[in-house]
Amino acid sequence: MWMLRRVALQLAAGVALAAAAAACGDDPGSAPGSLEIPSGREPDASVRGSVTYRERITLTPGARLVVELRETSYADAAAPLIARQTISDPGQVPIAFRVGYSQDDIDPRGTYSLQAAIVESDGRLAFTNDTAYDVVTRGNPDRVEMLLVLVEPPPELLAAAGSDWRGWVEVPVVANRANLIPGEAEPYLRVDYYQSTVEGCARPGSQSVAVEGDEIVARITLQQPPPTPWAIPCDERVVELDAVERVPAPLEPGRTYRVVVNGRVTAAVTPPAPGLGHSALGESPVESAEIEAAVGAPGEYRLRVLTRLPRGSSCSQENGYEIRRGDPERIEVVITHHEVADPAAACTADSPVVETLVPLGSGFERGVEYRVEINGAVTRSFVAR
């Protein structure tokens, strides 16, 4: 039936293109931009576009680009060749192409796709497409931009990369912020992190949350391509995502828990005592703040903050802090407390002072000045040593 589609272009098609390119290379008539139409008809239409790839690999002068227009109407049958363009010594990507064909070879009810391959001077199939690019009929375009994927790198680069360059590596995410979601009947942890949006740079990894003593420990990973000499620049485009996981064990009221994501402390939380009643989180007024080097831990810094409980000891309790690291040289710290939600509640007139020690962590670049903002009102800075 005409509705059956060839939606997956296999690497075998790229191998066939490589063989075709090798054959054309032996043909004296195979000049750059040569065109082959098996039906023998003259071209009266064309499909245009360009091919590119993301890897940092330079093509050699003897490389060839082969672009084929094939009928791909049937998923379980060979894809007849309609036209083939071969470009010798195409230079570097992006490479423009124009595949001429005869409209008499096209059935408007059928489906037609482009396949492309770059064959290197040593006969190696270097790049091909693994995505279907439908053209010409059924509302599809006659101009396409094709993104090719790496099949086999140059031998000298392959030796440096090792044999596992095709695999993916599981790596921990770097959390921008992480804390419990307020107002939930059960505790849920939300972790914000950056992920590359460049195609071929990131896949889902794993995520888990556990309560280990006084710590809520989260492990969240992504899968990324392994480091290679031709690595794709994955940090060109990123997006902020979040992972939400239920904390699997009940948290004890009045007990302080540190939130640790992939080994880094991101927050501290203290569930309110039952006697406080219905409460909400609020930012605590800052009395003073100092940055100090952690004793016995070179390169680590911490923040000592004094805040007040604004509605007195009967209507407010300390909660903890959250550390936000969206900017490499700026750290946001938010100190919070629980307070009775009813604004008309009778509260004691005292205003207790609470001292909070916030671990800012390590890994700071020596000689760089870092700015720490506390509750958006107080700013302190330090130069890493």
GROMACS .gro file of C-alpha atoms in nm:
model
  385
    1MET     CA    1   0.000   0.000   0.000
    2TRP     CA    2   0.109   0.356  -0.068
    3MET     CA    3   0.068   0.446   0.299
    4LEU     CA    4   0.353   0.217   0.400
    5ARG     CA    5   0.664   0.424   0.466
    6ARG     CA    6   1.037   0.378   0.488
    7VAL     CA    7   1.087   0.604   0.790
    8ALA     CA    8   1.424   0.474   0.908
    9LEU     CA    9   1.730   0.517   0.689
   10GLN     CA   10   1.980   0.253   0.794
   11LEU     CA   11   2.356   0.278   0.781
   12ALA     CA   12   2.336   0.012   0.511
   13ALA     CA   13   2.206   0.283   0.282
   14GLY     CA   14   2.517   0.484   0.363
   15VAL     CA   15   2.733   0.185   0.275
   16ALA     CA   16   2.553   0.160  -0.059
   17LEU     CA   17   2.621   0.528  -0.118
   18ALA     CA   18   2.987   0.473  -0.037
   19ALA     CA   19   3.008   0.193  -0.292
   20ALA     CA   20   2.836   0.410  -0.551
   21ALA     CA   21   3.077   0.694  -0.483
   22ALA     CA   22   3.374   0.462  -0.521
   23ALA     CA   23   3.239   0.339  -0.854
   24CYS     CA   24   3.181   0.694  -0.974
   25GLY     CA   25   3.535   0.784  -0.877
   26ASP     CA   26   3.663   0.537  -1.138
   27ASP     CA   27   3.439   0.684  -1.408
   28PRO     CA   28   3.617   0.950  -1.619
   29GLY     CA   29   3.282   1.126  -1.661
   30SER     CA   30   3.240   1.168  -1.287
   31ALA     CA   31   3.332   1.535  -1.266
   32PRO     CA   32   3.246   1.742  -0.957
   33GLY     CA   33   2.871   1.782  -0.951
   34SER     CA   34   2.810   1.491  -1.190
   35LEU     CA   35   2.450   1.368  -1.216
   36GLU     CA   36   2.322   1.016  -1.278
   37ILE     CA   37   1.958   0.940  -1.370
   38PRO     CA   38   1.906   0.562  -1.413
   39SER     CA   39   1.598   0.607  -1.637
   40GLY     CA   40   1.807   0.797  -1.890
   41ARG     CA   41   1.559   1.085  -1.901
   42GLU     CA   42   1.670   1.447  -1.902
   43PRO     CA   43   1.630   1.640  -1.575
   44ASP     CA   44   1.349   1.896  -1.571
   45ALA     CA   45   1.329   1.955  -1.192
   46SER     CA   46   1.564   1.947  -0.896
   47VAL     CA   47   1.596   1.919  -0.520
   48ARG     CA   48   1.837   2.164  -0.360
   49GLY     CA   49   1.990   2.200  -0.019
   50SER     CA   50   2.305   2.156   0.185
   51VAL     CA   51   2.467   1.902   0.413
   52THR     CA   52   2.660   1.966   0.730
   53TYR     CA   53   2.773   1.791   1.048
   54ARG     CA   54   2.864   1.910   1.396
   55GLU     CA   55   3.185   1.721   1.464
   56ARG     CA   56   3.509   1.918   1.445
   57ILE     CA   57   3.659   1.709   1.165
   58THR     CA   58   3.814   1.847   0.846
   59LEU     CA   59   3.746   1.673   0.515
   60THR     CA   60   4.043   1.580   0.298
   61PRO     CA   61   4.080   1.700  -0.064
   62GLY     CA   62   3.987   1.355  -0.196
   63ALA     CA   63   3.651   1.333  -0.020
   64ARG     CA   64   3.323   1.291  -0.211
   65LEU     CA   65   2.967   1.388  -0.127
   66VAL     CA   66   2.697   1.163  -0.272
   67VAL     CA   67   2.332   1.269  -0.252
   68GLU     CA   68   2.061   1.033  -0.377
   69LEU     CA   69   1.692   1.082  -0.444
   70ARG     CA   70   1.511   0.753  -0.385
   71GLU     CA   71   1.153   0.631  -0.375
   72THR     CA   72   1.079   0.521  -0.019
   73SER     CA   73   0.707   0.442  -0.045
   74TYR     CA   74   0.735   0.085   0.082
   75ALA     CA   75   0.889  -0.009   0.415
   76ASP     CA   76   0.963  -0.369   0.318
   77ALA     CA   77   1.111  -0.317  -0.028
   78ALA     CA   78   1.424  -0.175  -0.187
   79ALA     CA   79   1.424   0.201  -0.244
   80PRO     CA   80   1.460   0.257  -0.622
   81LEU     CA   81   1.716   0.518  -0.720
   82ILE     CA   82   1.567   0.818  -0.903
   83ALA     CA   83   1.880   1.034  -0.928
   84ARG     CA   84   2.227   1.063  -0.780
   85GLN     CA   85   2.458   1.364  -0.759
   86THR     CA   86   2.827   1.314  -0.681
   87ILE     CA   87   3.043   1.610  -0.580
   88SER     CA   88   3.417   1.544  -0.573
   89ASP     CA   89   3.644   1.755  -0.353
   90PRO     CA   90   3.347   1.938  -0.197
   91GLY     CA   91   3.553   2.142   0.049
   92GLN     CA   92   3.426   2.189   0.403
   93VAL     CA   93   3.071   2.190   0.536
   94PRO     CA   94   2.817   2.326   0.477
   95ILE     CA   95   2.820   2.181   0.124
   96ALA     CA   96   2.550   2.286  -0.122
   97PHE     CA   97   2.398   2.032  -0.362
   98ARG     CA   98   2.143   2.019  -0.642
   99VAL     CA   99   2.000   1.683  -0.749
  100GLY     CA  100   1.830   1.705  -1.087
  101TYR     CA  101   1.560   1.453  -1.180
  102SER     CA  102   1.291   1.389  -1.439
  103GLN     CA  103   0.935   1.453  -1.326
  104ASP     CA  104   0.830   1.156  -1.541
  105ASP     CA  105   1.012   0.935  -1.286
  106ILE     CA  106   0.797   1.066  -1.000
  107ASP     CA  107   0.458   0.924  -0.897
  108PRO     CA  108   0.272   1.198  -0.706
  109ARG     CA  109   0.118   0.929  -0.482
  110GLY     CA  110   0.459   0.803  -0.374
  111THR     CA  111   0.708   0.909  -0.109
  112TYR     CA  112   1.059   1.020  -0.201
  113SER     CA  113   1.354   1.084   0.028
  114LEU     CA  114   1.708   1.214   0.012
  115GLN     CA  115   2.002   1.012   0.138
  116ALA     CA  116   2.350   1.158   0.170
  117ALA     CA  117   2.696   1.027   0.250
  118ILE     CA  118   3.046   1.169   0.265
  119VAL     CA  119   3.310   0.918   0.160
  120GLU     CA  120   3.668   1.003   0.244
  121SER     CA  121   3.969   0.966   0.015
  122ASP     CA  122   4.069   0.641   0.189
  123GLY     CA  123   3.730   0.487   0.102
  124ARG     CA  124   3.597   0.527   0.456
  125LEU     CA  125   3.228   0.610   0.501
  126ALA     CA  126   3.274   0.915   0.723
  127PHE     CA  127   2.924   1.064   0.751
  128THR     CA  128   2.567   0.976   0.656
  129ASN     CA  129   2.217   1.077   0.756
  130ASP     CA  130   2.016   0.876   1.009
  131THR     CA  131   1.700   1.086   0.969
  132ALA     CA  132   1.454   1.066   0.680
  133TYR     CA  133   1.438   1.380   0.464
  134ASP     CA  134   1.120   1.349   0.256
  135VAL     CA  135   1.096   1.572  -0.050
  136VAL     CA  136   0.908   1.652  -0.373
  137THR     CA  137   0.564   1.491  -0.320
  138ARG     CA  138   0.285   1.484  -0.061
  139GLY     CA  139   0.345   1.845   0.041
  140ASN     CA  140   0.715   1.794   0.115
  141PRO     CA  141   0.973   2.062   0.019
  142ASP     CA  142   1.219   2.073  -0.268
  143ARG     CA  143   1.487   2.239  -0.052
  144VAL     CA  144   1.632   2.077   0.263
  145GLU     CA  145   1.918   2.126   0.508
  146MET     CA  146   2.059   1.784   0.599
  147LEU     CA  147   2.245   1.710   0.923
  148LEU     CA  148   2.477   1.411   0.892
  149VAL     CA  149   2.611   1.191   1.172
  150LEU     CA  150   2.958   1.050   1.215
  151VAL     CA  151   3.004   0.689   1.102
  152GLU     CA  152   3.382   0.643   1.121
  153PRO     CA  153   3.633   0.909   1.228
  154PRO     CA  154   3.980   0.951   1.074
  155PRO     CA  155   4.221   0.676   1.187
  156GLU     CA  156   4.457   0.920   1.360
  157LEU     CA  157   4.172   1.064   1.569
  158LEU     CA  158   4.024   0.722   1.635
  159ALA     CA  159   4.352   0.607   1.790
  160ALA     CA  160   4.342   0.899   2.033
  161ALA     CA  161   3.974   0.847   2.123
  162GLY     CA  162   3.985   0.476   2.197
  163SER     CA  163   3.747   0.199   2.099
  164ASP     CA  164   3.449   0.313   2.309
  165TRP     CA  165   3.388   0.647   2.134
  166ARG     CA  166   3.040   0.540   2.021
  167GLY     CA  167   2.919   0.483   2.377
  168TRP     CA  168   2.754   0.729   2.611
  169VAL     CA  169   2.890   0.831   2.951
  170GLU     CA  170   2.670   0.881   3.256
  171VAL     CA  171   2.762   1.206   3.434
  172PRO     CA  172   2.612   1.385   3.736
  173VAL     CA  173   2.419   1.704   3.668
  174VAL     CA  174   2.533   2.029   3.829
  175ALA     CA  175   2.236   2.158   4.025
  176ASN     CA  176   2.160   2.530   4.007
  177ARG     CA  177   1.925   2.497   4.303
  178ALA     CA  178   1.741   2.225   4.492
  179ASN     CA  179   1.491   2.231   4.775
  180LEU     CA  180   1.168   2.079   4.899
  181ILE     CA  181   0.852   2.200   4.727
  182PRO     CA  182   0.658   2.396   4.991
  183GLY     CA  183   0.294   2.328   5.069
  184GLU     CA  184   0.289   1.961   4.965
  185ALA     CA  185   0.123   1.698   5.185
  186GLU     CA  186   0.420   1.469   5.116
  187PRO     CA  187   0.777   1.598   5.079
  188TYR     CA  188   0.890   1.636   4.718
  189LEU     CA  189   1.238   1.746   4.615
  190ARG     CA  190   1.280   1.969   4.310
  191VAL     CA  191   1.622   2.002   4.146
  192ASP     CA  192   1.692   2.262   3.875
  193TYR     CA  193   1.983   2.199   3.638
  194TYR     CA  194   2.106   2.285   3.288
  195GLN     CA  195   2.099   2.044   2.994
  196SER     CA  196   2.231   2.092   2.642
  197THR     CA  197   1.971   2.128   2.367
  198VAL     CA  198   2.225   2.051   2.093
  199GLU     CA  199   2.112   1.734   1.915
  200GLY     CA  200   2.325   1.435   2.007
  201CYS     CA  201   2.455   1.589   2.331
  202ALA     CA  202   2.227   1.463   2.608
  203ARG     CA  203   2.005   1.171   2.698
  204PRO     CA  204   1.812   1.100   3.018
  205GLY     CA  205   2.016   0.938   3.291
  206SER     CA  206   1.892   0.826   3.632
  207GLN     CA  207   1.756   0.995   3.941
  208SER     CA  208   1.699   0.884   4.298
  209VAL     CA  209   1.633   1.037   4.640
  210ALA     CA  210   1.699   0.884   4.981
  211VAL     CA  211   1.698   1.001   5.343
  212GLU     CA  212   2.028   0.913   5.508
  213GLY     CA  213   2.035   1.030   5.869
  214ASP     CA  214   2.023   1.411   5.867
  215GLU     CA  215   2.061   1.434   5.489
  216ILE     CA  216   1.824   1.417   5.195
  217VAL     CA  217   2.053   1.273   4.929
  218ALA     CA  218   1.969   1.306   4.560
  219ARG     CA  219   2.160   1.151   4.271
  220ILE     CA  220   2.065   1.281   3.926
  221THR     CA  221   2.258   1.204   3.608
  222LEU     CA  222   2.254   1.261   3.234
  223GLN     CA  223   2.413   1.062   2.955
  224GLN     CA  224   2.656   1.249   2.731
  225PRO     CA  225   2.890   1.155   2.447
  226PRO     CA  226   3.239   1.063   2.568
  227PRO     CA  227   3.516   1.323   2.533
  228THR     CA  228   3.684   1.290   2.192
  229PRO     CA  229   3.915   1.506   1.977
  230TRP     CA  230   3.617   1.587   1.751
  231ALA     CA  231   3.362   1.644   2.030
  232ILE     CA  232   3.048   1.839   1.946
  233PRO     CA  233   3.036   2.180   2.126
  234CYS     CA  234   2.746   2.083   2.350
  235ASP     CA  235   2.743   2.401   2.558
  236GLU     CA  236   2.639   2.624   2.267
  237ARG     CA  237   2.271   2.593   2.363
  238VAL     CA  238   2.135   2.490   2.702
  239VAL     CA  239   1.798   2.495   2.874
  240GLU     CA  240   1.710   2.487   3.243
  241LEU     CA  241   1.518   2.175   3.340
  242ASP     CA  242   1.394   2.037   3.669
  243ALA     CA  243   1.363   1.693   3.822
  244VAL     CA  244   1.098   1.625   4.086
  245GLU     CA  245   1.121   1.321   4.312
  246ARG     CA  246   0.920   1.220   4.617
  247VAL     CA  247   1.123   1.194   4.936
  248PRO     CA  248   1.068   0.827   5.027
  249ALA     CA  249   1.075   0.859   5.409
  250PRO     CA  250   0.886   1.087   5.649
  251LEU     CA  251   1.077   1.387   5.782
  252GLU     CA  252   1.080   1.445   6.155
  253PRO     CA  253   0.930   1.782   6.262
  254GLY     CA  254   1.185   2.016   6.418
  255ARG     CA  255   1.481   1.820   6.281
  256THR     CA  256   1.712   1.993   6.032
  257TYR     CA  257   1.804   1.806   5.714
  258ARG     CA  258   2.071   1.904   5.464
  259VAL     CA  259   1.981   1.859   5.097
  260VAL     CA  260   2.276   1.711   4.907
  261VAL     CA  261   2.263   1.675   4.528
  262ASN     CA  262   2.546   1.477   4.366
  263GLY     CA  263   2.772   1.548   4.662
  264ARG     CA  264   2.703   1.923   4.684
  265VAL     CA  265   2.502   2.081   4.966
  266THR     CA  266   2.223   2.288   4.811
  267ALA     CA  267   1.985   2.357   5.100
  268ALA     CA  268   1.885   2.285   5.458
  269VAL     CA  269   1.524   2.240   5.572
  270THR     CA  270   1.354   2.199   5.908
  271PRO     CA  271   0.994   2.072   5.902
  272PRO     CA  272   0.784   2.287   6.139
  273ALA     CA  273   0.683   2.156   6.478
  274PRO     CA  274   0.314   2.053   6.500
  275GLY     CA  275   0.243   2.320   6.763
  276LEU     CA  276   0.303   2.597   6.510
  277GLY     CA  277  -0.019   2.512   6.327
  278HIS     CA  278  -0.083   2.610   5.967
  279SER     CA  279   0.228   2.794   5.851
  280ALA     CA  280   0.401   2.937   5.546
  281LEU     CA  281   0.763   3.001   5.452
  282GLY     CA  282   0.902   3.353   5.467
  283GLU     CA  283   1.240   3.513   5.405
  284SER     CA  284   1.410   3.607   5.730
  285PRO     CA  285   1.529   3.966   5.798
  286VAL     CA  286   1.911   3.973   5.785
  287GLU     CA  287   2.096   4.130   6.077
  288SER     CA  288   2.453   4.055   5.965
  289ALA     CA  289   2.649   3.832   5.728
  290GLU     CA  290   3.016   3.734   5.706
  291ILE     CA  291   3.210   3.508   5.470
  292GLU     CA  292   3.487   3.299   5.620
  293ALA     CA  293   3.724   3.028   5.508
  294ALA     CA  294   3.626   2.686   5.638
  295VAL     CA  295   3.868   2.570   5.908
  296GLY     CA  296   4.073   2.267   5.806
  297ALA     CA  297   3.934   2.264   5.452
  298PRO     CA  298   4.153   2.468   5.212
  299GLY     CA  299   3.956   2.627   4.929
  300GLU     CA  300   3.620   2.593   5.104
  301TYR     CA  301   3.415   2.890   5.220
  302ARG     CA  302   3.107   2.933   5.433
  303LEU     CA  303   2.864   3.211   5.512
  304ARG     CA  304   2.771   3.302   5.871
  305VAL     CA  305   2.435   3.482   5.883
  306LEU     CA  306   2.237   3.627   6.173
  307THR     CA  307   1.864   3.665   6.106
  308ARG     CA  308   1.556   3.735   6.317
  309LEU     CA  309   1.224   3.555   6.353
  310PRO     CA  310   0.995   3.850   6.279
  311ARG     CA  311   0.677   3.721   6.446
  312GLY     CA  312   0.830   3.607   6.770
  313SER     CA  313   0.913   3.264   6.904
  314SER     CA  314   0.547   3.162   6.941
  315CYS     CA  315   0.453   3.229   6.577
  316SER     CA  316   0.774   3.154   6.386
  317GLN     CA  317   1.046   2.890   6.369
  318GLU     CA  318   1.368   2.872   6.173
  319ASN     CA  319   1.367   2.664   5.856
  320GLY     CA  320   1.706   2.676   5.684
  321TYR     CA  321   1.867   2.803   5.366
  322GLU     CA  322   1.884   2.753   4.992
  323ILE     CA  323   2.195   2.804   4.776
  324ARG     CA  324   2.143   2.906   4.413
  325ARG     CA  325   2.433   2.891   4.166
  326GLY     CA  326   2.293   3.005   3.830
  327ASP     CA  327   2.578   3.252   3.765
  328PRO     CA  328   2.937   3.118   3.791
  329GLU     CA  329   3.058   3.419   3.993
  330ARG     CA  330   2.741   3.498   4.185
  331ILE     CA  331   2.585   3.294   4.465
  332GLU     CA  332   2.235   3.359   4.593
  333VAL     CA  333   2.155   3.249   4.947
  334VAL     CA  334   1.800   3.258   5.081
  335ILE     CA  335   1.746   3.219   5.458
  336THR     CA  336   1.389   3.124   5.547
  337HIS     CA  337   1.166   3.060   5.847
  338HIS     CA  338   0.821   2.918   5.914
  339GLU     CA  339   0.557   3.158   6.041
  340VAL     CA  340   0.191   3.123   6.132
  341ALA     CA  341  -0.019   3.183   5.823
  342ASP     CA  342  -0.294   3.371   6.010
  343PRO     CA  343  -0.192   3.741   6.012
  344ALA     CA  344  -0.429   3.806   6.305
  345ALA     CA  345  -0.273   3.541   6.531
  346ALA     CA  346  -0.155   3.662   6.874
  347CYS     CA  347   0.225   3.629   6.887
  348THR     CA  348   0.491   3.696   7.149
  349ALA     CA  349   0.672   4.028   7.123
  350ASP     CA  350   1.022   3.880   7.126
  351SER     CA  351   1.226   3.866   6.805
  352PRO     CA  352   1.481   3.586   6.848
  353VAL     CA  353   1.811   3.595   6.659
  354VAL     CA  354   1.907   3.282   6.466
  355GLU     CA  355   2.261   3.201   6.349
  356THR     CA  356   2.290   3.002   6.027
  357LEU     CA  357   2.611   2.858   5.879
  358VAL     CA  358   2.580   2.812   5.503
  359PRO     CA  359   2.846   2.597   5.328
  360LEU     CA  360   2.933   2.774   5.003
  361GLY     CA  361   3.144   2.480   4.891
  362SER     CA  362   3.476   2.464   4.708
  363GLY     CA  363   3.607   2.459   4.352
  364PHE     CA  364   3.638   2.838   4.331
  365GLU     CA  365   3.893   2.972   4.085
  366ARG     CA  366   4.188   3.130   4.260
  367GLY     CA  367   4.206   3.508   4.224
  368VAL     CA  368   3.845   3.543   4.109
  369GLU     CA  369   3.605   3.759   4.309
  370TYR     CA  370   3.271   3.600   4.395
  371ARG     CA  371   2.961   3.787   4.505
  372VAL     CA  372   2.717   3.642   4.759
  373GLU     CA  373   2.367   3.790   4.783
  374ILE     CA  374   2.163   3.711   5.094
  375ASN     CA  375   1.784   3.739   5.067
  376GLY     CA  376   1.826   3.992   4.788
  377ALA     CA  377   1.909   4.263   5.043
  378VAL     CA  378   2.265   4.208   5.166
  379THR     CA  379   2.572   4.148   4.949
  380ARG     CA  380   2.912   4.018   5.051
  381SER     CA  381   3.209   3.920   4.836
  382PHE     CA  382   3.533   3.726   4.862
  383VAL     CA  383   3.836   3.655   4.646
  384ALA     CA  384   3.916   3.285   4.621
  385ARG     CA  385   4.262   3.187   4.746
   0.00000   0.00000   0.00000
